[in-house]
Coordinates of C-alpha atoms and ligand atoms in Angstrom, one line a residue:
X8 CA -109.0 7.6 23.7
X9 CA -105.7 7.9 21.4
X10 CA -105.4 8.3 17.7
X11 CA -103.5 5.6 16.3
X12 CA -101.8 5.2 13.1
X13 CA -99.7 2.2 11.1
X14 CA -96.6 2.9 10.1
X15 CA -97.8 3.9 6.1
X16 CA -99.7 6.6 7.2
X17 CA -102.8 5.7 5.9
X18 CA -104.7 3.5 8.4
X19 CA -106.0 5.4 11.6
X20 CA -108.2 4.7 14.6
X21 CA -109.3 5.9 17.5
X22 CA -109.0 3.3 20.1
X23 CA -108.3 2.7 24.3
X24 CA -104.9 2.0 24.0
X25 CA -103.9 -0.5 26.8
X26 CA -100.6 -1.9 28.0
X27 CA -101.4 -5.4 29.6
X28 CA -98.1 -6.7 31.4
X29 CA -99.2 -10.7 31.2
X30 CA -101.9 -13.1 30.0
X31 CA -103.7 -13.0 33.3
X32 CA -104.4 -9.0 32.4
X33 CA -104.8 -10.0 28.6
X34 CA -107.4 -12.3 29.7
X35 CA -109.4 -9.7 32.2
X36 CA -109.2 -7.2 30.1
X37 CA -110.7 -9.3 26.9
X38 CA -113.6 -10.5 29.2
X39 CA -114.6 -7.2 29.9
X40 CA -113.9 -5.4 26.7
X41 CA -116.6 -5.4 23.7
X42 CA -114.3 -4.8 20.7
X43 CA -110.3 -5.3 21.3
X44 CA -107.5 -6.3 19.4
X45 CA -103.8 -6.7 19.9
X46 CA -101.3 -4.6 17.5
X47 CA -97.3 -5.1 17.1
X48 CA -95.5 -2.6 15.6
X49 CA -98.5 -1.3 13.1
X50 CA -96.5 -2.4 10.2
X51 CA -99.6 -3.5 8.2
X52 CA -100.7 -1.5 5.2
X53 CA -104.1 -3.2 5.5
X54 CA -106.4 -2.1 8.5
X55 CA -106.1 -5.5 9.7
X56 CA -105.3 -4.3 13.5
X57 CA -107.1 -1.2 13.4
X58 CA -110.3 -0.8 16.2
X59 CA -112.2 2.4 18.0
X60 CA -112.3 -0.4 20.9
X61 CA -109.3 -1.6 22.9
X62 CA -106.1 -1.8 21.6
X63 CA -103.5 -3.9 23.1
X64 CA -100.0 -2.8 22.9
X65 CA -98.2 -6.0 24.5
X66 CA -94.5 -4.1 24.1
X67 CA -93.6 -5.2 27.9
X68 CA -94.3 -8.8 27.0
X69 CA -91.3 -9.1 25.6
X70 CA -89.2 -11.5 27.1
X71 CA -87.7 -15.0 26.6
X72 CA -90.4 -17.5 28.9
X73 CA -88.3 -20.6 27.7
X74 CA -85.0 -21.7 25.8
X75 CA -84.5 -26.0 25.3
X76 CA -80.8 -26.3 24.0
X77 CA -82.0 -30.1 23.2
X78 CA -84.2 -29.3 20.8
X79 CA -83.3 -25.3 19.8
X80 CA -86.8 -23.9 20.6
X81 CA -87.3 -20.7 22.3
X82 CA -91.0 -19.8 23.7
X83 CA -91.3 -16.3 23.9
X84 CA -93.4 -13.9 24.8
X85 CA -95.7 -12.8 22.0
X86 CA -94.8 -8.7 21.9
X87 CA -91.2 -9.1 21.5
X88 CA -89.9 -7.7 18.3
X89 CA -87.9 -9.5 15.5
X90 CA -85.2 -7.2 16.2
X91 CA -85.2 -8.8 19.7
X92 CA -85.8 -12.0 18.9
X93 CA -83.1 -12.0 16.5
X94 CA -80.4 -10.4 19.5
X95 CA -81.9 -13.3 21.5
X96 CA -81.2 -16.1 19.6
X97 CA -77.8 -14.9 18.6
X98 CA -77.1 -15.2 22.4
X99 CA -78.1 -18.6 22.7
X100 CA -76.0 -19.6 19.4
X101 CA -79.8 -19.6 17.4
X102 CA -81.2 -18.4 14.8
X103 CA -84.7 -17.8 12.6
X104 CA -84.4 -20.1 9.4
X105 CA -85.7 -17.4 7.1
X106 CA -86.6 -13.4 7.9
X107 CA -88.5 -11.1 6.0
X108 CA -86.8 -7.2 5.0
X109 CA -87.6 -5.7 8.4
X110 CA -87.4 -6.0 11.8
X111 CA -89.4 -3.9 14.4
X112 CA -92.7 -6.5 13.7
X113 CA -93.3 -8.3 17.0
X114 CA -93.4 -11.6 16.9
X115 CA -97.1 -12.3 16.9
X116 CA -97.9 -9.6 14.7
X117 CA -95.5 -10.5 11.9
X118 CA -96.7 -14.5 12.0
X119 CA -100.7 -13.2 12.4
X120 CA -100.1 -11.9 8.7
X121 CA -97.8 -14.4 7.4
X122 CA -95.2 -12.6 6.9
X123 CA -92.3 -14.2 4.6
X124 CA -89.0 -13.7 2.9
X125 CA -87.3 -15.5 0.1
X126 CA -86.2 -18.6 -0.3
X127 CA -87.8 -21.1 -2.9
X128 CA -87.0 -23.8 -0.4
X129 CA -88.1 -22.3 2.5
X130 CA -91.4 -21.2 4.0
X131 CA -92.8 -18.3 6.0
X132 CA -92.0 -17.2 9.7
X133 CA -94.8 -19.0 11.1
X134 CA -94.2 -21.7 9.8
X135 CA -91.3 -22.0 12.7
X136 CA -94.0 -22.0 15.3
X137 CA -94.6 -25.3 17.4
X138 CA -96.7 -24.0 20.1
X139 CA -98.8 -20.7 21.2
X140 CA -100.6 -19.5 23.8
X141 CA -103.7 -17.9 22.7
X142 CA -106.4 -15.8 25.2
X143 CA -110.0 -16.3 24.0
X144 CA -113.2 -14.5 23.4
X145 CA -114.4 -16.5 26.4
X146 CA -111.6 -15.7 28.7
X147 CA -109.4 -18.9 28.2
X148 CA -106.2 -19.5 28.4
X149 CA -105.8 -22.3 25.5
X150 CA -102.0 -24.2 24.7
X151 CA -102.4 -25.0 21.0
X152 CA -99.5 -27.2 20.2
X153 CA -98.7 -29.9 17.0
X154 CA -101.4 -32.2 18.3
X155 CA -104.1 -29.3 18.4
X156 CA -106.7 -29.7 15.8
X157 CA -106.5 -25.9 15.5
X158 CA -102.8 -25.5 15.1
X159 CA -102.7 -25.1 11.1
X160 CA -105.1 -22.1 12.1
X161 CA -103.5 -20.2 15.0
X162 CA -100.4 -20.4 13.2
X163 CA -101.3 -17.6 10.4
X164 CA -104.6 -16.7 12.7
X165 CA -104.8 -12.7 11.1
X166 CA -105.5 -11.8 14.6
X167 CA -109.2 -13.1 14.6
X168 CA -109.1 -15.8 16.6
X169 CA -108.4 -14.1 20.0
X170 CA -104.7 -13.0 21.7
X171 CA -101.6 -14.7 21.1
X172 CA -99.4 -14.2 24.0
X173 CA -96.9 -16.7 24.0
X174 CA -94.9 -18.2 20.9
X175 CA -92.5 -21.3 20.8
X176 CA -90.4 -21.2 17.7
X177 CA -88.4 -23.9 16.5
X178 CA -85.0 -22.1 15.9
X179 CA -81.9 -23.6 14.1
X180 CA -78.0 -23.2 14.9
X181 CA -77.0 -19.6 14.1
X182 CA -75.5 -19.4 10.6
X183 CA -73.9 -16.7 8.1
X184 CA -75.2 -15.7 4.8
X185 CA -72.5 -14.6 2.1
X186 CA -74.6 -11.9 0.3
X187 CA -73.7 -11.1 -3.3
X188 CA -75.7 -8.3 -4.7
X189 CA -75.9 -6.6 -8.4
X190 CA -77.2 -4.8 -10.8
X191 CA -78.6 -7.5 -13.8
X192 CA -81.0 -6.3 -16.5
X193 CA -84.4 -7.5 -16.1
X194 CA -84.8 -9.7 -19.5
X195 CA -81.5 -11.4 -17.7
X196 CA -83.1 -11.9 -15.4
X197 CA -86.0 -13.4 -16.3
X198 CA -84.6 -15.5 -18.9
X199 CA -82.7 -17.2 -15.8
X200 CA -85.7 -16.5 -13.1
X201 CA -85.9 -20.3 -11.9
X202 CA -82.2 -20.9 -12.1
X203 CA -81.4 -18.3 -9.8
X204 CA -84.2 -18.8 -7.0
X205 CA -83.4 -22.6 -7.3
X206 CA -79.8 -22.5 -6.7
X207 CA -79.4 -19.6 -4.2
X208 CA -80.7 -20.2 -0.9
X209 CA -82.4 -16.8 -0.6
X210 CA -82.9 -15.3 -3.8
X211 CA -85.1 -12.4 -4.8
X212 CA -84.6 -9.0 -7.4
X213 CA -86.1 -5.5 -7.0
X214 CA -87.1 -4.5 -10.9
X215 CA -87.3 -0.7 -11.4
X216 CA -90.5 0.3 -13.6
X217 CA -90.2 2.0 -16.7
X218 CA -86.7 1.0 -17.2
X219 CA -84.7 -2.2 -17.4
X220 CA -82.8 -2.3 -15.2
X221 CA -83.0 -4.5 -11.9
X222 CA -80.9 -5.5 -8.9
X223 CA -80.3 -9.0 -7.7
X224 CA -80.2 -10.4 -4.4
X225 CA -78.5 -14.1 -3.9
X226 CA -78.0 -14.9 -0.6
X227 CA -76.2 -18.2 0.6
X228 CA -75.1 -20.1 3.8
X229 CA -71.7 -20.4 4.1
X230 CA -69.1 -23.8 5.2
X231 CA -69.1 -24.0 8.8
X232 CA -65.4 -22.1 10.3
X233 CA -65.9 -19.7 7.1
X234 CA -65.3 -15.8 9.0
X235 CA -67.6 -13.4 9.0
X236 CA -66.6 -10.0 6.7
X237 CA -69.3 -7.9 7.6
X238 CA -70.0 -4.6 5.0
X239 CA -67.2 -1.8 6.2
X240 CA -69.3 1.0 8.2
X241 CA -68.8 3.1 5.3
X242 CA -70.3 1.6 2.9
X243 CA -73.0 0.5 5.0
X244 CA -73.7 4.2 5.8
X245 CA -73.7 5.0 2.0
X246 CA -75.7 2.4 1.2
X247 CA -77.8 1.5 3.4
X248 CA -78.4 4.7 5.3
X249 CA -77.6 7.5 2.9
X250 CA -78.4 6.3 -0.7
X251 CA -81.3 3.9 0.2
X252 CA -82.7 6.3 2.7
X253 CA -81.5 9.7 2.5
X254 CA -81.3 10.4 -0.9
X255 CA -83.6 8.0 -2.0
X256 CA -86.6 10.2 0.3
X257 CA -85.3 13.2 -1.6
X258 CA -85.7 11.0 -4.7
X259 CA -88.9 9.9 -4.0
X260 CA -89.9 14.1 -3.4
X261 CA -88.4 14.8 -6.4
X262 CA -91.0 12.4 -7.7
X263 CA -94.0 13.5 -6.7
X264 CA -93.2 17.1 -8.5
X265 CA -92.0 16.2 -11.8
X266 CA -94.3 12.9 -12.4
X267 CA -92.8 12.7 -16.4
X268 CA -89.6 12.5 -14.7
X269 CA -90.0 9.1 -12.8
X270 CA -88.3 6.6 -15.8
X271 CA -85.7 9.0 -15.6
X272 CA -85.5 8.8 -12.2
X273 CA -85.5 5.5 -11.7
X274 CA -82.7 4.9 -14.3
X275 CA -80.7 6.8 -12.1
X276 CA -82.0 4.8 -9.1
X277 CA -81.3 1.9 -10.2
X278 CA -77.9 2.2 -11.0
X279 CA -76.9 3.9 -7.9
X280 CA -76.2 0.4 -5.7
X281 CA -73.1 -1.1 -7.0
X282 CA -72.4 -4.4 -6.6
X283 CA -71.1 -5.6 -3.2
X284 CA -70.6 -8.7 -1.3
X285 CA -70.0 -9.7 2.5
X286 CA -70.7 -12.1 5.1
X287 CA -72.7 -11.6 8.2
X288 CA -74.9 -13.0 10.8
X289 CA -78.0 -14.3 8.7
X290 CA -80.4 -11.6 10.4
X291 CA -77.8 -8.9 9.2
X292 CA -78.2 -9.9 6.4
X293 CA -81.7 -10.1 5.8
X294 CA -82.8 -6.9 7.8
X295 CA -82.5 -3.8 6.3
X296 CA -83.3 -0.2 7.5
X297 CA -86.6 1.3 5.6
X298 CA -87.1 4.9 6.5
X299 CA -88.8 6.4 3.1
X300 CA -92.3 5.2 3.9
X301 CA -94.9 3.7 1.1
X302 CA -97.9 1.6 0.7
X303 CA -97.6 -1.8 -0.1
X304 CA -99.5 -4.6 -2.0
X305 CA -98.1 -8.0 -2.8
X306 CA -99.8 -11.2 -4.1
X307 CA -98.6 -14.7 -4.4
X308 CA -98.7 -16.6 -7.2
X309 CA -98.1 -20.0 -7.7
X310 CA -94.8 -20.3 -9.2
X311 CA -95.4 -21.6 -12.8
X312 CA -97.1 -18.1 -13.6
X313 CA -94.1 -15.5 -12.3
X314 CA -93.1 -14.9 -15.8
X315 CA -96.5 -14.7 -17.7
X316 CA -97.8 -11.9 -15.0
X317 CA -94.2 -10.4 -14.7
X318 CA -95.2 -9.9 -18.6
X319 CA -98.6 -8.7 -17.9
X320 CA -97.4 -6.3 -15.2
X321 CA -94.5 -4.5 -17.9
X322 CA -97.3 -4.6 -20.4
X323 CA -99.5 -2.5 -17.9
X324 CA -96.4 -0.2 -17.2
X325 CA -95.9 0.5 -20.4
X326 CA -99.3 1.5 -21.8
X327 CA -100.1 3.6 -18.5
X328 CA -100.2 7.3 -17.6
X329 CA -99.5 6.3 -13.7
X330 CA -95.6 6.7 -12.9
X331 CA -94.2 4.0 -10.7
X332 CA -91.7 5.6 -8.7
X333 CA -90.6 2.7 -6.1
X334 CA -89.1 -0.6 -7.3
X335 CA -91.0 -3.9 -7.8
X336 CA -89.8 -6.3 -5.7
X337 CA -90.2 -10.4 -6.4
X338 CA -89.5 -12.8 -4.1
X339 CA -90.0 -16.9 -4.1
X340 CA -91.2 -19.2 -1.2
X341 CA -92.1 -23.2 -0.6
X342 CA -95.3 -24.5 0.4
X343 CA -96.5 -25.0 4.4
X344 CA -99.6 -26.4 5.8
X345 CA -100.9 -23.5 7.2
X346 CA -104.7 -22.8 6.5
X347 CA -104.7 -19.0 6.2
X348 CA -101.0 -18.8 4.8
X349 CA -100.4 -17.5 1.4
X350 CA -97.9 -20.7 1.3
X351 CA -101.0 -22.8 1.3
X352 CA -99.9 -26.1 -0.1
X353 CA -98.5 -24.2 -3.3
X354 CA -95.0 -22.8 -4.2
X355 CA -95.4 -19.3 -4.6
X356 CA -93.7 -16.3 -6.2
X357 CA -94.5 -13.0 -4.6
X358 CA -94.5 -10.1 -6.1
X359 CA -94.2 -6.5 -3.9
X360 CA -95.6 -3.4 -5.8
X361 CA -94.5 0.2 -3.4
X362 CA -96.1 3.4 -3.9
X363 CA -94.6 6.3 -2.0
X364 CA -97.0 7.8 0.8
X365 CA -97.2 10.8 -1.2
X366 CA -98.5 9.3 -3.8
X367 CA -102.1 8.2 -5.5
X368 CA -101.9 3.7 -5.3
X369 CA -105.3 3.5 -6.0
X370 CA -105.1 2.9 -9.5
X371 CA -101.6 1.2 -10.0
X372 CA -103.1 -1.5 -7.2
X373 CA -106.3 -1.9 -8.6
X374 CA -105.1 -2.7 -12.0
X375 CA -102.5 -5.0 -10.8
X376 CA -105.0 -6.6 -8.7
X377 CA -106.8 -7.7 -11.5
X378 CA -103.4 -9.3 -12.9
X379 CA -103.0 -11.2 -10.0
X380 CA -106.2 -13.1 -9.3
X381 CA -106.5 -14.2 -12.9
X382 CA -103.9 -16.4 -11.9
X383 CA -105.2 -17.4 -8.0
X384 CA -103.5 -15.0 -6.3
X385 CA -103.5 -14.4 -2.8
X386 CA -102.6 -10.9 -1.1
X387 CA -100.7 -10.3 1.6
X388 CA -102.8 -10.2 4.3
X389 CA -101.0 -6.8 6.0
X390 CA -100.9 -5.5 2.3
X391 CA -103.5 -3.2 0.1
X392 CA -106.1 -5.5 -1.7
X393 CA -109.4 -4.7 -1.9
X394 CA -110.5 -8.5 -1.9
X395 CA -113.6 -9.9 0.0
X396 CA -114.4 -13.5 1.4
X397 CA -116.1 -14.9 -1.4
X398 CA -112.4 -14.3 -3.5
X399 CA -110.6 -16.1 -0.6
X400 CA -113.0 -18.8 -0.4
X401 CA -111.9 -19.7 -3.8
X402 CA -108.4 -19.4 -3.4
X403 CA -108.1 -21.2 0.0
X404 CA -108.8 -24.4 0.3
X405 CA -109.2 -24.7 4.0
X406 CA -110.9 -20.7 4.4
X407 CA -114.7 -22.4 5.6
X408 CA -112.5 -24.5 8.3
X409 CA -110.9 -21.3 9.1
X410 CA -113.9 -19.4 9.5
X411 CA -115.8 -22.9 11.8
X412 CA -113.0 -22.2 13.7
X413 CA -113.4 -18.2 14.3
X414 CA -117.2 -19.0 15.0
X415 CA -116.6 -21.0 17.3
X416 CA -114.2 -18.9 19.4
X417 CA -115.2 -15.5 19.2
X418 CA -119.3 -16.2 18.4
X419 CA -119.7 -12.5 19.4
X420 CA -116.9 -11.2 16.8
X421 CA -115.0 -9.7 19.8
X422 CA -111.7 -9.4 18.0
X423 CA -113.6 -8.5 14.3
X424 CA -112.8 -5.1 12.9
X425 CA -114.0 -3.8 9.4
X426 CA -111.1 -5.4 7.7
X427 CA -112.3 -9.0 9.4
X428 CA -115.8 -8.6 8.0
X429 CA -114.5 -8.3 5.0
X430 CA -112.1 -10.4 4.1
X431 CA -113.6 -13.4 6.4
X432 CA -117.3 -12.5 6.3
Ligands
LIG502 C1 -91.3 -1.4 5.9 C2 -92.1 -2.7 5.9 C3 -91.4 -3.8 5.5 C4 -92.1 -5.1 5.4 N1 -91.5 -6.2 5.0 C5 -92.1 -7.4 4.9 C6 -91.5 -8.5 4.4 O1 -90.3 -8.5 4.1 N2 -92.2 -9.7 4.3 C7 -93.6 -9.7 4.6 O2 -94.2 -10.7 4.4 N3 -94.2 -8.6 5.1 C8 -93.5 -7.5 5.3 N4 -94.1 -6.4 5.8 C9 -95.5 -6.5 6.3 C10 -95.5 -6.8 7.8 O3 -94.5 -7.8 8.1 C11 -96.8 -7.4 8.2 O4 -97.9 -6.6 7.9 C12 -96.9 -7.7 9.7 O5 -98.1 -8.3 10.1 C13 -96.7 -6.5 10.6 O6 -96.3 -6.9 11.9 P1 -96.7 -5.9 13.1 O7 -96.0 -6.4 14.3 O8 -96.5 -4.5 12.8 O9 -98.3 -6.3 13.2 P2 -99.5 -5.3 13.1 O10 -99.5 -4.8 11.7 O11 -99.5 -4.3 14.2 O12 -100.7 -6.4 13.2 C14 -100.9 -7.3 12.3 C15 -102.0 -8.3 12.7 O13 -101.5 -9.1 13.8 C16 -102.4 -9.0 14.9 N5 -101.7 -9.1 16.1 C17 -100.7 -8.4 16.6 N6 -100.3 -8.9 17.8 C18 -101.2 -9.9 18.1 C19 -101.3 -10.7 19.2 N7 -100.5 -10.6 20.3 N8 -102.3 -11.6 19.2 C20 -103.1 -11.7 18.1 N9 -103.0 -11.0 17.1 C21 -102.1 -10.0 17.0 C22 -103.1 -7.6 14.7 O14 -104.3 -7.6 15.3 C23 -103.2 -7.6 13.2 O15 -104.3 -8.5 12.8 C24 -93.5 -5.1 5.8 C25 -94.1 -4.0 6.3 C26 -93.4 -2.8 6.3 C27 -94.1 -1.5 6.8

């Protein structure tokens, strides 16, 4: 037995931690194993991959089973990581239509979640799946493609529906994103809120509490034959690396000891990134390094209520004692078919609350909480809600399909945890 953590620091287990090397092993091992699940990179805030039982690392199933240049998919295998994926594709002239902030996630463990980025005209990661390969409660090996009557469910299946361990991805050509990023106070910003996310491809702003000041992110695909102009190394280092990370941990320290000091603080945060523009490889672009760690809740909203509970939320902020040290972070995303996705048939904005790991979320998330499901919202399911199944019921239209589905394959609640019970019943 190990002790296993996620990657917030405050989810642990003590669980059998295995290494299976292909779905032959995955399926042996799941046929004689009571309680086992699979975990990527432990990126979930949520305990959604925590178990005492068997935990399946899949890290050496990590390679590329299948690339068709006719039709740009790629089947992989499910462990690989978005930072693999994303060198993989670049080699075969592909690319992911949309990423999220990060990259270690693997592949199936970023999709089980629903894990998105911005883009009011695009959708979430899984929504790029076409096919998986998905090891059952009762030992089989099923292929559920388009045609599959359980596809809209394995896409976004939050791990409960058995072991993915292939994925086929449709990919597009390779493309750069010109990034234009700067500082725009918030009222700006949400005076022109709809603007901006409908005429950027990727747009999304990080709003620092207590203040107004915010940074914008507008990121757009460039004319084919346009040259890459990637951020010098220098002021990637002082950006990225030193100011985001380095002195923003200090920061974030700083914090924790002088509470009063936070709007202070996060004046001076926000006005430390300039502006800046380049062009780069779209995954360049969208990835950034995040070394300060936090917890993390985010709900989506359908879109017509971003401003009334961005309203709600600065209302909140100012009447409260809590200090909100990390920025808020909004994003905006289009509407998929997938049953468990928080893109359910709705156009969504998202909205990312971060609390340094040092620091109390309890009450900053529960109060928020109750902001967000006045207007339907629907959490994250890697992120901190304390929501159960009769909330998710209401707010997906497809959840009792979902859960027909779950009983059916794992009667015996093989892959359940706590989290599972919860949120699915
Ligand atoms: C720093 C940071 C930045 C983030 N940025 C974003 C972001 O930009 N956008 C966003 O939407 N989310 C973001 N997240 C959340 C994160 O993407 C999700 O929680 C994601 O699910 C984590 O992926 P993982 O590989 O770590 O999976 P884990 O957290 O390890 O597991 C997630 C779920 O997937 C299941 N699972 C894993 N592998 C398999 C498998 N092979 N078969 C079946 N089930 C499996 C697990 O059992 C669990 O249920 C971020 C998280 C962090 C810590």
């Amino acid at each position: 037995m190990s002790t296993w953590q996620n990657w917030g620091g405050n989810v642990t287990a003590n669980p059998t931690i295995l290494r299976p090397t292909s779905a032959e092993e995955v399926q042996a091992l799941v046929t004689n194993s009571q309680h086992i699940k699979a975990v990527g990179a432990g990126h979930s805030f949520t305990s959604i991959a925590a178990t005492d039982g068997v935990l399946l690392k899949l890290t050496s199933m990590n390679a590329v089973v299948e690339h068709d240049a006719a039709t740009n998919r790629v089947r992989v295998q499910a462990g690989m990581s978005l930072n693999q994926l994303n060198r993989e594709l670049l080699a075969r002239g592909l690319a992911m239509p949309n990423l999220g902030d990060v990259d270690p996630q693997s592949v199936a463990g970023a999709t089980s979640t629903g894990t998105h980025g911005t883009g009011a005209k695009l959708r979430g990661i899984a929504d790029a799946i076409v096919a998986l390969q998905l090891v059952t409660a009762a030992g089989d090996i099923l292929e559920i493609d388009e045609n599959h009557p359980w596809f809209n469910a394995a896409r976004v299946g939050l791990g409960a529906l058995g072991i993915v361990t292939e994925i086929t991805l449709q990919c597009v050509p390779a493309y750069l994103l010109h990034a234009n990023e700067r500082p725009m106070p918030l009222p700006e910003v949400l005076a022109n809120m709809d603007s901006l996310a409908d005429s950027n491809d990727h747009f999304e702003f990080f709003w620092f509490p207590h203040t107004e000041k915010a940074l914008i992110k507008e990121n757009n695909r460039v004319p084919e034959g346009t040259p890459r102009n990637p951020l010098p190394t220098w002021r990637y280092r002082l950006d990225d690396e030193f100011l985001s990370n380095t002195l923003y941990e200090r920061i974030q320290r700083l914090s924790v000891r002088a509470p009063k000091a936070v709007p202070t603080i996060n004046k001076i945060s926000g006005s430390l990134l300039g502006a800046r523009q380049y062009t780069d490889h779209s995954h360049e672009v969208f990835i950034s390094p995040r070394r300060v760690r936090f917890c993390e809740a985010e709900f989506a909203l359908p879109r017509e209520a971003a401003r009334e509970a961005i309203g709600e939320l600065q209302k909140w902020i100012a009447r409260t004692d809590e200090r909100i040290s990390f920025p808020i972070e909004v994003r905006f995303a289009a509407s998929d078919d997938i049953w468990m996705s928080t893109g359910y048939q709705r156009d969504n904005v998202y909205i990312a609350l971060h609390q340094y790991q040092r620091k109390d979320f309890a009450k900053y998330f529960a109060a928020t909480q109750d902001i967000f499901t006045a207007h339907e919202g629907r959490p994250h399911w890697g992120k901190m809600h304390s929501l159960g199944a009769e909330y998710f019921e209401s707010v997906y239209p497809k959840f009792n399909e979902f859960v027909a589905i779950r009983n059916e394959l794992d009667p015996e609640r093989r892959f359940s945890n706590e989290y599972l019970d919860r949120v699915l019943g």
